[in-house]
Amino acid sequence: MSAATIVEAPMPLVAGVDVGGTKTEAVLLDARGAELSRARVSTRTGPAGVVGSVADAVAAARRAAGPTGRGGLLRAVGVGVPGAVDAATGTVGRAVNLDVEDLDLARRLEAALGCAVVVDNDVNLAAVGLARSRRPSTPSLAFLNLGTGMGAGVVLDGTLLRGTRGAAGEIGHLCFDPRGPRCGCGMTGCLELYASGSGLLRASGGVPVAEVFARAERGEPRSSAIAARFSTALAEAVRVLAQAYDPAVIALGGGVFASERLFLPRVRRVIGEWEASSTFVRSLRIGERLTVVEATSAVAATGAALWAAEIAASTAAGSAPALRR
Amino acid sequence: MSAATIVEAPMPLVAGVDVGGTKTEAVLLDARGAELSRARVSTRTGPAGVVGSVADAVAAARRAAGPTGRGGLLRAVGVGVPGAVDAATGTVGRAVNLDVEDLDLARRLEAALGCAVVVDNDVNLAAVGLARSRRPSTPSLAFLNLGTGMGAGVVLDGTLLRGTRGAAGEIGHLCFDPRGPRCGCGMTGCLELYASGSGLLRASGGVPVAEVFARAERGEPRSSAIAARFSTALAEAVRVLAQAYDPAVIALGGGVFASERLFLPRVRRVIGEWEASSTFVRSLRIGERLTVVEATSAVAATGAALWAAEIAASTAAGSAPALRR
């Protein structure tokens, strides 16, 4: 009698990665979508640096999950990148913070990781992560990201809205003030010039967001004016989301939101003033839908993993890929 | 020997109706969606008037289709109404031009017509009609309607976008000029104040749209200024649609568009100026997506019929109704 060798099938896993300008965060999920582990590595820039950072973060998350993570079978990896992405091919057109342009990221990562890889814009994937991780999950959500710039990721009817040219949700470059300054995009008075990290720094002469709002709280006139304009432009962006998409949830997040305790009440006040004078705005009940996301990169990594799992499942089932226009 | 009686099964039909302020137009389609006939009746206002006008228009379309129309089995009727509609219940909240408020239109028409009835906003149904009737049909389309006011109907991924509170596409009340006049909605400087029938009449002191644009062509200064502002606001609304939804097609229509030959070149000129100074706007390729709808109510009636047919088919197949949030 010989002892039978017991061979267990390796556990199927999916990973999601958020590539930020300084940190790359990975999350590992099991087949049912439960989180097994998380890990962070420093982001290295340039094409080889980005590919290596993603691979390192996934490896770190696998190690952090112990034997299950190290021995599991990675079925798919989703990657969120701060830049213009052609989601159909997984090519990064331009990501200034990562110092890459026209990078065939999905194909290079598939070679490095040995599994299917999907790549999308980080804000889009944060929107997916937020919509899927709510209890109960919501069919429609708009995520307004305020970082250096302003952009929105939109989930409608459970699916990510990308648009015909990947431009859906580009509301940061809608006009806030037709008499405003020229924006880097070439247009005038864009929302992003007023309600974004870069916009606020330009207006404040380099004084950081939190400090501007702290000074405004103390009544300093110049900071008060900047804070008021920031809050009004942000409220206007929220109104654009409510009137364009009318989603169940409007989530605000991004780097700037570390100071949310200081400026969220101001945004709510602006909306409250509009509601006092407009039955139309009142009917939108914007305040009830507003929520703040504290850790955007963690949410984007989760969204990337869930999105990769859905793509993998639809591919396995032989159905059309879950991409939509 | 007796002659056998040949009983043919009646042909299944669907009808679509667009209820306008003055005319009610009905279209009759066969089971494959082919148009059999059209008819128009005068609209009678008030609850009983609207129900009667729809029933009369459907009856007229049946007569116009000959024996097939008179003898066919009406499976479903879709109705488009200029006003706020709860599409889930088919209730018209408020339709000023029809003099109705809180009208249970779908239920009353089901009793009158003896078949399933769906009711929706006319602009939404025009968007459905436009998206479905293009060859090839397009998965994403935004229809900007300029009548007394401004509103958009949006089809994404083949499905009508309604939003959580039926407010999706309400872009007429986004801000065009923060220093502008107060809008009837209670907000300031709304797009609709500049680019709509009522907005133009207010600015021109009652001079009709076509006349204002004709005078502007002759160089009359006041009309030129009004036409320029109208065209810029309309171009801005088109840009909102491109950046929010990024649809394959952006269609312009509604009562005001009878004068399209006069003002469409101006709108294209504004967009051309933006493109000259903005790589971002250039990348949107808005001009290629722009199209004009000449007979909005005919398109809305077709959209209503196609929508009713899809609802009827999904109900027959036991699947969830094709309503989305």
XYZ file of C-alpha atoms in Angstrom, chain B:
325
model
C -70.289 19.140 -48.563
C -69.969 22.510 -46.861
C -67.419 25.185 -47.676
C -64.722 25.371 -45.047
C -64.528 28.703 -43.288
C -61.008 30.016 -43.500
C -60.087 31.882 -40.359
C -56.853 33.783 -40.633
C -55.148 34.820 -37.401
C -55.246 38.621 -37.117
C -51.909 40.290 -37.784
C -50.162 41.526 -34.629
C -49.568 45.287 -34.697
C -47.997 47.978 -32.530
C -48.723 51.685 -32.605
C -46.732 54.698 -31.512
C -48.230 58.094 -30.772
C -46.655 61.504 -30.297
C -48.935 63.905 -28.466
C -47.950 67.456 -29.401
C -49.441 70.719 -28.234
C -51.474 71.095 -31.448
C -51.249 67.774 -33.358
C -51.237 64.136 -32.291
C -49.423 61.830 -34.721
C -49.744 58.031 -34.765
C -47.766 55.407 -36.651
C -48.733 51.767 -37.113
C -46.059 49.062 -37.422
C -46.340 45.384 -38.277
C -44.757 42.613 -36.205
C -41.370 43.103 -37.881
C -41.321 46.837 -37.243
C -42.217 47.871 -40.794
C -44.363 50.980 -41.066
C -47.919 50.354 -42.337
C -49.457 53.806 -41.996
C -49.452 57.205 -40.329
C -52.197 59.582 -39.271
C -52.583 62.937 -37.555
C -55.430 64.396 -35.564
C -55.809 67.690 -33.712
C -54.837 67.449 -30.053
C -57.615 68.064 -27.529
C -56.314 69.136 -24.127
C -57.288 68.104 -20.615
C -57.302 64.493 -19.316
C -60.269 63.251 -21.399
C -59.058 65.227 -24.414
C -55.583 63.662 -24.375
C -56.934 60.123 -23.928
C -59.425 60.725 -26.753
C -56.800 62.259 -29.062
C -54.499 59.249 -28.678
C -57.380 56.812 -29.278
C -58.532 58.815 -32.325
C -55.021 58.960 -33.804
C -54.551 55.196 -33.387
C -57.957 54.526 -34.958
C -57.104 56.845 -37.860
C -53.767 55.067 -38.417
C -55.582 51.696 -38.404
C -58.068 52.936 -40.994
C -55.238 54.358 -43.099
C -53.600 50.913 -43.188
C -56.671 49.354 -44.835
C -57.946 45.839 -43.987
C -54.629 44.861 -42.339
C -54.838 47.818 -39.993
C -58.570 47.532 -39.221
C -58.428 43.777 -38.653
C -55.034 43.513 -36.975
C -54.521 42.701 -33.308
C -53.051 45.684 -31.494
C -50.487 44.232 -29.081
C -49.014 47.401 -27.578
C -49.128 51.174 -27.903
C -46.346 53.585 -26.956
C -47.186 57.204 -26.252
C -44.839 60.192 -26.100
C -45.919 63.226 -24.093
C -44.277 66.659 -23.760
C -43.856 66.692 -19.997
C -42.655 64.904 -16.900
C -43.591 61.220 -17.037
C -43.118 58.408 -14.546
C -42.317 55.767 -17.139
C -42.625 52.909 -14.632
C -46.333 53.655 -14.074
C -47.138 55.600 -17.237
C -48.326 58.572 -15.200
C -47.931 62.097 -16.565
C -46.841 64.339 -13.700
C -47.245 67.621 -15.512
C -47.635 68.569 -19.155
C -48.413 72.271 -19.336
C -49.213 72.358 -23.080
C -51.713 69.530 -22.682
C -53.305 70.995 -19.570
C -52.902 67.808 -17.564
C -51.361 67.058 -14.176
C -51.044 63.677 -12.443
C -52.822 61.871 -15.260
C -52.785 58.063 -15.104
C -52.478 58.013 -18.885
C -51.217 54.445 -19.443
C -54.004 52.862 -17.366
C -56.730 54.999 -18.946
C -55.457 54.231 -22.441
C -55.203 50.516 -21.667
C -58.886 50.596 -20.746
C -59.745 52.545 -23.910
C -57.559 50.583 -26.348
C -57.626 47.089 -24.813
C -53.879 46.488 -25.011
C -50.650 47.237 -23.135
C -49.694 50.921 -23.171
C -46.361 52.510 -22.245
C -45.953 56.250 -21.811
C -42.747 58.245 -21.794
C -41.434 61.716 -22.418
C -41.583 62.636 -26.118
C -37.909 63.648 -26.275
C -36.849 60.295 -24.805
C -38.927 58.445 -27.384
C -37.570 60.571 -30.228
C -34.073 59.532 -29.107
C -35.145 55.868 -29.228
C -36.697 56.354 -32.651
C -33.572 58.040 -33.990
C -31.170 55.439 -32.591
C -33.238 52.502 -33.865
C -34.054 53.884 -37.288
C -30.493 54.699 -38.325
C -28.974 52.233 -40.801
C -27.042 50.643 -39.203
C -28.739 51.379 -35.878
C -26.441 53.142 -33.440
C -25.866 51.971 -29.860
C -25.452 55.502 -28.502
C -27.176 58.723 -29.438
C -28.070 61.983 -27.733
C -31.013 63.954 -29.066
C -31.077 67.629 -28.135
C -34.583 68.992 -28.416
C -35.065 72.733 -28.823
C -38.669 73.688 -28.467
C -40.086 76.127 -25.959
C -37.343 74.804 -23.677
C -34.231 72.633 -24.063
C -33.837 68.993 -23.050
C -32.035 65.871 -24.190
C -33.014 62.239 -24.672
C -30.113 59.825 -24.416
C -29.732 56.248 -25.647
C -26.654 54.439 -24.325
C -25.755 50.880 -25.127
C -29.054 50.631 -26.975
C -31.140 51.554 -23.962
C -32.887 54.712 -22.914
C -31.216 56.547 -20.047
C -33.822 57.799 -17.610
C -31.956 58.203 -14.360
C -32.992 57.560 -10.795
C -35.538 60.392 -10.721
C -36.241 60.719 -14.444
C -33.935 63.752 -14.613
C -31.172 62.338 -16.852
C -30.601 64.620 -19.824
C -31.951 67.778 -18.133
C -29.084 69.813 -19.512
C -31.200 72.851 -20.435
C -30.879 73.942 -16.826
C -27.109 73.792 -16.624
C -25.425 77.156 -16.282
C -24.276 78.948 -19.433
C -23.566 82.328 -17.870
C -23.232 82.737 -14.086
C -23.848 86.495 -14.553
C -26.972 85.869 -16.642
C -30.627 86.454 -15.752
C -32.746 84.347 -13.436
C -34.379 81.317 -15.115
C -37.914 80.120 -14.427
C -36.337 77.101 -12.707
C -34.907 79.412 -10.038
C -31.277 79.151 -11.143
C -29.159 81.690 -13.011
C -28.090 81.891 -16.657
C -29.376 78.437 -17.731
C -28.564 77.242 -21.271
C -32.292 77.212 -22.035
C -32.484 80.993 -21.518
C -30.262 81.452 -24.569
C -30.809 78.454 -26.842
C -34.536 77.658 -26.989
C -37.640 79.035 -28.629
C -38.810 80.891 -25.522
C -35.305 82.202 -24.771
C -34.889 83.626 -28.243
C -38.353 85.225 -28.267
C -37.593 86.880 -24.934
C -34.286 88.248 -26.220
C -35.756 89.409 -29.528
C -38.848 91.008 -28.040
C -41.140 88.587 -29.860
C -39.414 88.453 -33.249
C -39.552 84.778 -34.349
C -36.447 82.593 -34.643
C -36.322 82.464 -38.448
C -36.721 86.244 -38.705
C -33.981 86.918 -36.129
C -31.561 84.718 -38.083
C -32.616 86.268 -41.409
C -31.963 89.748 -40.003
C -28.629 88.591 -38.605
C -27.670 87.359 -42.094
C -28.363 90.874 -43.378
C -26.059 92.259 -40.662
C -28.642 93.862 -38.379
C -26.618 94.408 -35.162
C -29.145 93.493 -32.468
C -30.283 90.330 -34.269
C -26.651 89.428 -34.959
C -25.858 89.609 -31.243
C -28.897 87.482 -30.341
C -28.078 84.930 -33.076
C -24.446 84.757 -31.956
C -25.402 84.128 -28.345
C -28.020 81.552 -29.362
C -25.466 79.707 -31.495
C -22.785 79.775 -28.796
C -25.184 78.448 -26.147
C -26.381 75.729 -28.509
C -22.789 74.749 -29.303
C -22.088 74.659 -25.560
C -25.057 72.302 -25.054
C -23.688 70.059 -27.798
C -20.331 70.067 -26.032
C -22.010 69.048 -22.761
C -23.531 66.063 -24.566
C -20.200 65.114 -26.161
C -18.275 65.323 -22.886
C -20.892 63.781 -20.631
C -22.048 60.879 -22.819
C -19.593 60.782 -25.734
C -22.298 59.298 -27.989
C -21.797 58.151 -31.575
C -24.470 60.554 -32.810
C -25.611 63.965 -31.566
C -28.948 64.851 -33.148
C -30.540 68.304 -32.997
C -34.254 68.750 -33.438
C -37.462 70.249 -32.144
C -39.725 73.093 -33.230
C -36.947 75.659 -33.446
C -35.108 73.591 -36.028
C -37.430 74.605 -38.828
C -34.816 77.368 -39.235
C -31.847 74.999 -39.206
C -30.530 76.177 -42.572
C -30.036 79.568 -41.022
C -28.397 78.688 -37.764
C -26.727 75.303 -38.102
C -23.785 76.841 -40.029
C -23.329 79.292 -37.136
C -23.240 76.485 -34.570
C -20.675 74.656 -36.688
C -18.649 77.867 -36.912
C -18.559 78.227 -33.092
C -17.407 74.629 -32.733
C -14.803 75.257 -35.448
C -13.450 78.233 -33.495
C -13.144 76.097 -30.375
C -11.388 73.398 -32.351
C -8.896 75.938 -33.688
C -7.795 76.844 -30.153
C -8.313 73.545 -28.290
C -6.732 70.175 -29.043
C -9.137 68.758 -26.497
C -12.271 69.914 -28.329
C -10.651 68.908 -31.623
C -10.161 65.374 -30.277
C -13.915 65.116 -29.651
C -14.681 65.414 -33.391
C -18.070 66.886 -32.594
C -18.773 68.034 -36.150
C -18.719 64.478 -37.472
C -21.380 63.389 -35.014
C -23.817 66.266 -35.541
C -27.022 65.653 -37.434
C -30.342 67.467 -37.698
C -33.778 65.894 -37.328
C -36.396 67.551 -39.470
C -39.644 65.964 -38.267
C -39.292 65.400 -34.556
C -42.873 64.311 -33.886
C -42.722 61.671 -36.650
C -39.517 60.312 -35.100
C -41.020 60.365 -31.607
C -44.057 58.387 -32.805
C -41.786 55.770 -34.400
C -39.679 55.599 -31.227
C -42.849 55.147 -29.160
C -43.971 52.257 -31.360
C -40.566 50.544 -31.314
C -40.298 51.011 -27.569
C -43.776 49.553 -27.042
C -42.856 46.584 -29.254
C -39.712 45.936 -27.194
C -41.626 46.155 -23.920
C -44.296 43.812 -25.295
C -41.667 41.332 -26.520
C -39.735 41.314 -23.238
C -42.978 40.886 -21.274
C -44.045 38.015 -23.549
C -40.636 36.358 -23.113
C -41.021 36.602 -19.347
C -37.866 38.665 -18.981
C -37.637 41.780 -16.881
C -39.193 44.857 -18.449
C -36.733 46.840 -20.512
C -36.850 49.815 -18.183
C -33.566 50.949 -16.767
C -32.344 53.352 -14.202
